[in-house]
Short mmCIF file of C-alpha atoms and ligand atoms in Angstrom, two decimals:
data_model
loop_
_atom_site.label_atom_id
_atom_site.label_comp_id
_atom_site.label_asym_id
_atom_site.label_seq_id
_atom_site.Cartn_x
_atom_site.Cartn_y
_atom_site.Cartn_z
CA UNK A 370 0.00 0.00 0.00
CA UNK A 371 1.32 3.45 -0.97
CA UNK A 372 2.47 5.38 2.10
CA UNK A 373 0.22 8.40 1.56
CA UNK A 374 -2.84 6.19 1.04
CA UNK A 375 -2.04 4.29 4.23
CA UNK A 376 -1.85 7.63 6.10
CA UNK A 377 -5.26 8.66 4.72
CA UNK A 378 -6.78 5.35 5.86
CA UNK A 379 -5.21 5.68 9.31
CA UNK A 380 -6.66 9.19 9.62
CA UNK A 381 -10.03 7.92 8.46
CA UNK A 382 -10.02 5.27 11.23
CA UNK A 383 -8.83 7.83 13.79
CA UNK A 384 -11.60 10.26 12.79
CA UNK A 385 -14.17 7.52 13.22
CA UNK A 386 -12.76 6.63 16.65
CA UNK A 387 -13.53 10.16 17.87
CA UNK A 388 -17.23 9.29 17.68
CA UNK A 389 -16.62 6.97 20.66
CA UNK A 390 -15.14 9.75 22.80
CA UNK A 391 -17.45 11.67 25.14
CA UNK A 392 -17.01 14.63 27.47
CA UNK A 393 -15.38 13.77 30.80
CA UNK A 394 -13.81 10.51 29.65
CA UNK A 395 -10.51 9.11 30.89
CA UNK A 396 -8.79 7.79 27.76
CA UNK A 397 -5.92 5.34 27.41
CA UNK A 398 -3.71 6.67 24.64
CA UNK A 399 -1.86 4.03 22.63
CA UNK A 400 1.30 4.50 20.61
CA UNK A 401 2.16 4.65 16.92
CA UNK A 402 1.52 6.50 13.71
CA UNK A 403 -2.23 5.78 13.69
CA UNK A 404 -2.56 7.01 17.25
CA UNK A 405 -0.64 10.15 16.23
CA UNK A 406 -3.57 10.99 13.91
CA UNK A 407 -6.02 10.35 16.75
CA UNK A 408 -4.12 12.63 19.15
CA UNK A 409 -4.02 15.37 16.57
CA UNK A 410 -7.77 15.15 15.91
CA UNK A 411 -8.60 14.89 19.62
CA UNK A 412 -6.48 17.95 20.33
CA UNK A 413 -8.46 19.90 17.70
CA UNK A 414 -11.80 18.91 19.26
CA UNK A 415 -10.60 19.96 22.71
CA UNK A 416 -9.32 23.26 21.36
CA UNK A 417 -12.62 24.10 19.66
CA UNK A 418 -14.58 23.00 22.74
CA UNK A 419 -16.41 20.25 20.84
CA UNK A 420 -15.05 17.93 23.53
CA UNK A 421 -14.42 18.89 27.16
CA UNK A 422 -12.83 17.50 30.33
CA UNK A 423 -11.07 14.61 28.60
CA UNK A 424 -7.84 13.36 30.16
CA UNK A 425 -5.42 10.83 28.71
CA UNK A 426 -3.09 8.16 30.07
CA UNK A 427 -0.16 7.80 27.64
CA UNK A 428 1.47 4.44 26.92
CA UNK A 429 4.91 5.73 25.88
CA UNK A 430 7.25 8.69 26.04
CA UNK A 431 6.44 9.28 22.36
CA UNK A 432 2.71 9.53 23.08
CA UNK A 433 3.35 11.75 26.11
CA UNK A 434 5.16 14.22 23.85
CA UNK A 435 2.56 14.07 21.08
CA UNK A 436 -0.37 14.41 23.47
CA UNK A 437 1.21 17.42 25.21
CA UNK A 438 1.83 18.97 21.81
CA UNK A 439 -1.85 18.46 20.95
CA UNK A 440 -2.93 20.10 24.23
CA UNK A 441 -4.38 16.96 25.83
CA UNK A 442 -4.29 16.87 29.67
CA UNK A 443 -2.47 13.81 30.95
CA UNK A 444 -2.57 11.71 34.10
CA UNK A 445 -0.74 8.48 34.97
CA UNK A 446 -1.98 4.92 35.21
CA UNK A 447 -3.40 4.57 38.72
CA UNK A 448 -4.37 8.25 39.05
CA UNK A 449 -7.93 7.35 38.04
CA UNK A 450 -9.93 4.38 39.33
CA UNK A 451 -11.12 3.73 35.77
CA UNK A 452 -10.17 4.16 32.14
CA UNK A 453 -13.32 4.55 30.07
CA UNK A 454 -11.80 3.83 26.70
CA UNK A 455 -8.37 3.07 25.27
CA UNK A 456 -7.63 3.93 21.65
CA UNK A 457 -4.59 2.16 20.21
CA UNK A 458 -3.15 0.86 16.95
CA UNK A 459 -2.07 -2.67 16.05
CA UNK A 460 0.37 -4.49 13.79
CA UNK A 461 -2.05 -7.29 12.96
CA UNK A 462 -5.74 -7.85 13.62
CA UNK A 463 -7.31 -11.32 13.29
CA UNK A 464 -10.98 -11.96 12.43
CA UNK A 465 -11.60 -12.54 16.20
CA UNK A 466 -9.94 -9.18 16.98
CA UNK A 467 -6.90 -10.83 18.48
CA UNK A 468 -3.84 -8.68 17.88
CA UNK A 469 -0.12 -8.48 17.45
CA UNK A 470 1.23 -5.24 18.90
CA UNK A 471 4.59 -3.81 19.78
CA UNK A 472 6.35 -2.90 16.55
CA UNK A 473 6.29 0.63 18.03
CA UNK A 474 8.08 -0.73 21.10
CA UNK A 475 5.41 0.15 23.66
CA UNK A 476 3.64 -3.18 24.17
CA UNK A 477 4.14 -3.49 27.95
CA UNK A 478 2.52 -0.17 28.85
CA UNK A 479 -0.07 -0.66 26.10
CA UNK A 480 -1.11 -4.00 27.60
CA UNK A 481 -1.17 -2.59 31.14
CA UNK A 482 -3.39 0.30 30.08
CA UNK A 483 -5.62 -1.93 27.92
CA UNK A 484 -6.12 -4.37 30.80
CA UNK A 485 -7.29 -1.50 33.02
CA UNK A 486 -9.77 -0.17 30.45
CA UNK A 487 -13.52 -0.63 30.25
CA UNK A 488 -13.27 -0.74 26.45
CA UNK A 489 -10.41 -1.07 24.00
CA UNK A 490 -10.79 0.38 20.52
CA UNK A 491 -8.19 -0.45 17.87
CA UNK A 492 -7.64 1.81 14.87
CA UNK A 493 -5.72 0.77 11.77
CA UNK A 494 -5.62 0.86 8.03
CA UNK A 495 -7.03 -2.24 6.36
CA UNK A 496 -3.57 -3.70 5.59
CA UNK A 497 -3.36 -4.80 9.25
CA UNK A 498 -6.19 -7.30 8.84
CA UNK A 499 -4.95 -10.93 8.62
CA UNK A 500 -6.50 -14.39 8.65
CA UNK A 501 -3.84 -15.75 11.00
CA UNK A 502 -1.62 -13.84 13.45
CA UNK A 503 2.07 -13.80 12.62
CA UNK A 504 1.72 -13.91 8.84
CA UNK A 505 2.65 -10.28 8.09
CA UNK A 506 4.23 -8.90 11.21
CA UNK A 507 6.87 -10.37 13.49
CA UNK A 508 5.70 -10.99 17.05
CA UNK A 509 7.53 -8.57 19.38
CA UNK A 510 8.43 -9.87 22.83
CA UNK A 511 9.91 -7.57 25.49
CA UNK A 512 12.63 -9.34 27.49
CA UNK A 513 15.21 -8.53 30.12
CA UNK A 514 18.69 -8.37 28.63
CA UNK A 515 20.04 -11.44 30.43
CA UNK A 516 19.68 -14.98 29.11
CA UNK A 517 18.18 -14.02 25.79
CA UNK A 518 19.46 -17.11 23.96
CA UNK A 519 17.04 -19.26 25.95
CA UNK A 520 14.12 -17.30 24.47
CA UNK A 521 15.62 -17.51 20.98
CA UNK A 522 15.74 -21.33 21.36
CA UNK A 523 12.20 -21.36 22.78
CA UNK A 524 10.88 -19.52 19.71
CA UNK A 525 12.86 -21.87 17.46
CA UNK A 526 11.07 -24.81 19.13
CA UNK A 527 7.84 -23.08 18.11
CA UNK A 528 9.03 -23.03 14.47
CA UNK A 529 9.98 -19.35 14.54
CA UNK A 530 13.09 -17.20 14.28
CA UNK A 531 13.80 -14.54 16.91
CA UNK A 532 16.12 -11.58 16.46
CA UNK A 533 17.03 -8.77 18.82
CA UNK A 534 15.56 -5.49 17.50
CA UNK A 535 18.25 -3.05 16.42
CA UNK A 536 18.10 0.66 15.70
CA UNK A 537 19.44 2.22 12.49
CA UNK A 538 22.62 3.28 14.36
CA UNK A 539 23.42 -0.39 15.02
CA UNK A 540 22.59 -0.26 18.74
CA UNK A 541 20.03 -2.51 20.39
CA UNK A 542 16.57 -0.99 20.64
CA UNK A 543 15.55 -0.38 24.28
CA UNK A 544 11.94 0.09 25.33
CA UNK A 545 10.84 2.98 27.56
CA UNK A 546 11.25 0.45 30.37
CA UNK A 547 14.89 -0.18 29.45
CA UNK A 548 14.30 -3.70 28.10
CA UNK A 549 15.24 -5.39 24.83
CA UNK A 550 12.76 -6.46 22.17
CA UNK A 551 12.83 -9.78 20.33
CA UNK A 552 11.06 -9.78 16.95
CA UNK A 553 9.89 -13.31 16.17
CA UNK A 554 9.04 -14.39 12.62
CA UNK A 555 6.92 -17.43 11.82
CA UNK A 556 6.88 -18.49 8.16
CA UNK A 557 3.29 -19.86 8.31
CA UNK A 558 1.99 -17.62 11.07
CA UNK A 559 1.35 -18.59 14.69
CA UNK A 560 -0.65 -21.82 14.80
CA UNK A 561 -1.76 -21.74 18.46
CA UNK A 562 -1.52 -18.15 19.73
CA UNK A 563 -3.28 -18.88 23.06
CA UNK A 564 -0.86 -21.73 23.85
CA UNK A 565 2.16 -19.62 22.84
CA UNK A 566 0.92 -16.74 24.98
CA UNK A 567 0.43 -19.03 28.00
CA UNK A 568 3.96 -20.41 27.62
CA UNK A 569 5.47 -16.95 27.18
CA UNK A 570 3.67 -15.68 30.29
CA UNK A 571 5.20 -18.59 32.22
CA UNK A 572 8.78 -17.84 31.11
CA UNK A 573 11.00 -15.96 33.55
CA UNK A 574 12.83 -13.19 31.72
CA UNK A 575 9.94 -12.47 29.38
CA UNK A 576 8.59 -9.10 30.45
CA UNK A 577 5.56 -9.12 28.12
CA UNK A 578 4.49 -10.46 24.75
CA UNK A 579 2.91 -8.61 21.86
CA UNK A 580 0.06 -11.11 21.63
CA UNK A 581 -3.07 -9.21 22.71
CA UNK A 582 -5.70 -11.96 22.85
CA UNK A 583 -9.29 -11.08 23.81
CA UNK A 584 -8.14 -7.56 24.66
CA UNK A 585 -9.77 -5.51 21.87
CA UNK A 586 -13.51 -4.86 22.01
CA UNK A 587 -13.86 -2.93 18.77
CA UNK A 588 -11.64 -2.32 15.73
CA UNK A 589 -12.09 0.42 13.16
CA UNK A 590 -10.35 -0.22 9.85
CA UNK A 591 -9.81 2.56 7.36
CA UNK A 592 -10.63 1.22 3.88
CA UNK A 593 -10.97 2.56 0.32
CA UNK A 594 -14.72 2.47 0.72
CA UNK A 595 -14.84 4.10 4.15
CA UNK A 596 -14.34 3.00 7.77
CA UNK A 597 -15.44 -0.47 8.84
CA UNK A 598 -16.23 -1.10 12.50
CA UNK A 599 -15.83 -4.64 13.82
CA UNK A 600 -16.91 -5.88 17.25
CA UNK A 601 -15.46 -8.85 19.09
CA UNK A 602 -17.88 -11.76 19.03
CA UNK A 603 -16.59 -13.87 21.93
C1 LIG B 877 3.26 0.18 19.42
C2 LIG B 877 2.17 -0.55 18.75
C3 LIG B 877 1.47 0.15 17.64
O1 LIG B 877 0.14 0.30 17.99
C4 LIG B 877 1.58 -0.66 16.40
O2 LIG B 877 2.96 -0.85 16.13
C5 LIG B 877 0.91 0.02 15.21
O3 LIG B 877 1.60 1.19 14.89
P1 LIG B 877 1.21 2.07 13.64
O4 LIG B 877 -0.08 2.74 13.96
O5 LIG B 877 2.36 3.03 13.49
O6 LIG B 877 1.10 1.15 12.45
O7 LIG B 877 1.81 -1.64 19.10
O8 LIG B 877 3.88 -0.59 20.39
#
């Protein structure tokens, strides 16, 4: 998909997501280029007074900066007893609204905020829709920087290939939490995501995985023929 078309579809999804935002809401604010559109649009609505008394809980340093720039008031996770709605992007979305997230490096805080939210709304362009997780995007896994080879072998036993995420300057990528990220590629996708997630959650040294299963309630996909809203069935 051409980059400028993808940006238009992301903005379309972000615009549609604003219809779910009401005055007085506490919003979880995800991370990534699609969320950047949402923050920009939300900032405009707050500036014009079309929306009032909305506060956000950012999931990354990047989002903190972008939200401040857009004039959105911020609080921290735990400052409010509830999060009404989280709006976030995704790297892959399955037909059941299971997700791969974390190519933006913020999966730990994104999962923490999503798990504390009454509703989770995912926005994306239609290219993120897949039949099986792991077919287009690697699966990011945040790990402590000791004993990584054990995780690499574990992923190999699952038929995948794990590599430590690097930055363009040749240094290891570090998350906002100071951890490393493993990007795990599976040539035929992930056959049993729930089983893989359970095993990852049981592994010491794994901080969090980018499998977001039964987390999203709604997804809005930007498409050539307009936004499509999908609800989770189970
Ligand atoms: C960050 C994420 C992002 O939501 C995901 O990478 C999608 O990003 P983008 O909207 O730029 O495609 O999980 O950790």
